[in-house]
CSV table of C-alpha atoms in Angstrom, one decimal:
chain,number,residue,atom,x,y,z
H,195,GLN,CA,-24.2,-69.4,32.5
H,196,VAL,CA,-21.8,-66.0,33.4
H,197,GLN,CA,-18.5,-66.3,30.4
H,198,LEU,CA,-15.8,-64.3,31.2
H,199,VAL,CA,-13.3,-63.9,27.9
H,200,GLU,CA,-9.7,-63.0,27.6
H,201,SER,CA,-7.6,-61.3,24.7
H,202,GLY,CA,-4.8,-60.0,24.1
H,203,GLY,CA,-1.9,-62.4,25.6
H,204,GLY,CA,0.9,-63.3,23.0
H,205,LEU,CA,4.8,-63.4,22.7
H,206,VAL,CA,6.6,-60.1,23.8
H,207,GLN,CA,10.3,-59.4,24.3
H,208,ALA,CA,11.6,-58.4,28.2
H,209,GLY,CA,10.7,-54.7,28.2
H,210,GLY,CA,7.8,-54.6,26.1
H,211,SER,CA,4.0,-54.3,27.1
H,212,LEU,CA,0.5,-56.2,26.5
H,213,ARG,CA,-3.0,-55.2,27.4
H,214,LEU,CA,-5.2,-57.9,28.7
H,215,SER,CA,-8.7,-57.4,28.5
H,216,CYS,CA,-11.8,-59.7,29.8
H,217,ALA,CA,-15.0,-59.3,29.0
H,218,ALA,CA,-18.1,-60.4,31.1
H,219,SER,CA,-21.1,-61.5,29.3
H,220,ARG,CA,-24.5,-63.0,30.2
H,221,ILE,CA,-24.7,-61.8,33.9
H,222,THR,CA,-27.6,-60.0,35.3
H,223,PHE,CA,-25.8,-58.6,38.5
H,224,SER,CA,-22.4,-56.7,39.4
H,225,PHE,CA,-19.4,-58.1,40.4
H,226,ASN,CA,-17.7,-57.1,43.7
H,227,ALA,CA,-14.7,-57.7,42.3
H,228,MET,CA,-12.7,-58.2,39.3
H,229,GLY,CA,-8.8,-59.5,38.5
H,230,TRP,CA,-6.4,-61.5,36.8
H,231,TYR,CA,-4.1,-64.2,38.8
H,232,ARG,CA,-1.4,-66.3,36.9
H,233,GLN,CA,0.0,-69.6,36.5
H,234,ALA,CA,3.6,-70.5,35.2
H,235,PRO,CA,4.6,-73.8,34.7
H,236,GLY,CA,5.2,-76.1,38.0
H,237,LYS,CA,3.4,-73.4,40.3
H,238,GLN,CA,0.5,-72.3,41.8
H,239,ARG,CA,-2.0,-69.8,40.4
H,240,GLU,CA,-1.2,-66.5,42.1
H,241,LEU,CA,-2.9,-63.2,42.6
H,242,VAL,CA,-1.8,-60.6,40.1
H,243,ALA,CA,-4.1,-57.6,40.7
H,244,VAL,CA,-7.6,-57.4,41.9
H,245,ILE,CA,-10.1,-54.3,41.0
H,246,ILE,CA,-12.9,-53.9,43.7
H,247,SER,CA,-16.5,-52.4,42.4
H,248,GLY,CA,-15.2,-49.0,44.5
H,249,GLY,CA,-12.5,-49.0,42.6
H,250,SER,CA,-9.4,-49.8,45.1
H,251,THR,CA,-6.8,-51.9,43.6
H,252,ASN,CA,-4.4,-54.7,45.5
H,253,TYR,CA,-1.6,-55.7,43.5
H,254,ALA,CA,1.4,-58.5,43.7
H,255,ASP,CA,5.0,-56.9,44.9
H,256,SER,CA,6.1,-58.8,41.8
H,257,VAL,CA,4.2,-56.4,39.5
H,258,LYS,CA,3.7,-53.0,41.1
H,259,GLY,CA,4.8,-50.2,39.3
H,260,ARG,CA,4.7,-52.2,36.2
H,261,PHE,CA,1.3,-53.7,35.7
H,262,THR,CA,-1.9,-51.0,36.0
H,263,ILE,CA,-5.7,-53.1,36.4
H,264,SER,CA,-8.9,-51.3,35.2
H,265,ARG,CA,-12.4,-51.5,35.0
H,266,ASP,CA,-15.3,-50.9,32.6
H,267,ASN,CA,-18.1,-51.0,34.8
H,268,ALA,CA,-20.7,-50.1,31.8
H,269,LYS,CA,-19.2,-52.9,30.0
H,270,ASN,CA,-18.2,-55.7,32.3
H,271,THR,CA,-14.6,-55.2,31.3
H,272,VAL,CA,-11.4,-55.3,33.3
H,273,TYR,CA,-8.3,-54.5,31.7
H,274,LEU,CA,-4.4,-55.3,32.5
H,275,GLN,CA,-1.9,-53.2,31.1
H,276,MET,CA,1.3,-54.6,31.4
H,277,ASN,CA,4.6,-52.7,30.8
H,278,ASN,CA,8.2,-53.5,31.3
H,279,LEU,CA,7.5,-56.9,31.1
H,280,LYS,CA,9.6,-59.5,32.6
H,281,PRO,CA,10.8,-63.1,31.6
H,282,GLU,CA,9.7,-64.5,34.8
H,283,ASP,CA,6.0,-63.1,33.6
H,284,THR,CA,5.7,-65.4,31.8
H,285,ALA,CA,2.3,-67.6,32.3
H,286,VAL,CA,-1.0,-68.3,31.8
H,287,TYR,CA,-3.5,-65.5,32.7
H,288,TYR,CA,-7.0,-66.0,34.2
H,289,CYS,CA,-9.5,-63.3,34.4
H,290,ASN,CA,-11.3,-63.7,38.0
H,291,ALA,CA,-14.9,-61.7,38.5
H,292,ARG,CA,-16.2,-62.6,42.3
H,293,ARG,CA,-19.5,-62.0,43.6
H,294,VAL,CA,-20.3,-61.4,47.5
H,295,TRP,CA,-24.2,-61.9,48.2
H,296,ALA,CA,-26.5,-62.9,50.5
H,297,GLY,CA,-25.7,-66.6,49.4
H,298,PRO,CA,-22.3,-68.5,49.0
H,299,THR,CA,-19.5,-66.1,47.3
H,300,GLN,CA,-19.1,-67.2,43.6
H,301,ASP,CA,-16.2,-67.1,41.5
H,302,TYR,CA,-16.0,-67.1,37.7
H,303,TRP,CA,-13.1,-67.9,35.6
H,304,GLY,CA,-12.1,-67.1,32.4
H,305,GLN,CA,-10.2,-69.9,30.1
H,306,GLY,CA,-6.9,-68.3,30.3
H,307,THR,CA,-4.4,-66.4,28.0
H,308,GLN,CA,-0.8,-67.0,27.4
H,309,VAL,CA,1.6,-64.4,28.1
H,310,THR,CA,5.4,-65.4,26.8
H,311,VAL,CA,8.2,-62.6,27.6
H,312,SER,CA,11.5,-63.8,25.8
H,313,SER,CA,15.0,-62.4,27.0
């Protein structure tokens, strides 16, 4: 059973930085894409950033220029460096890993890590 374990969340003041990590274990294949989503109270889960196996990245407009996603394929780990954090970045952040193959697309999720930004 694939496991995604996140770390790095916490409480930070506006303008501060945090770095999230997500390590995948118990896998026997490569993920086509890994990314981060977030869900704030009363809101739908939204994409924050994604990085595909070739290294291309995509970001939500709200985080462009402030967040950077990176991936260590050898460690099956994805990172999210978050700078200049704002109170509206407060949410539970979820790691996602996607496998696209001959069968149905498979999505795996971490348990979530809380990020709270105080004003």
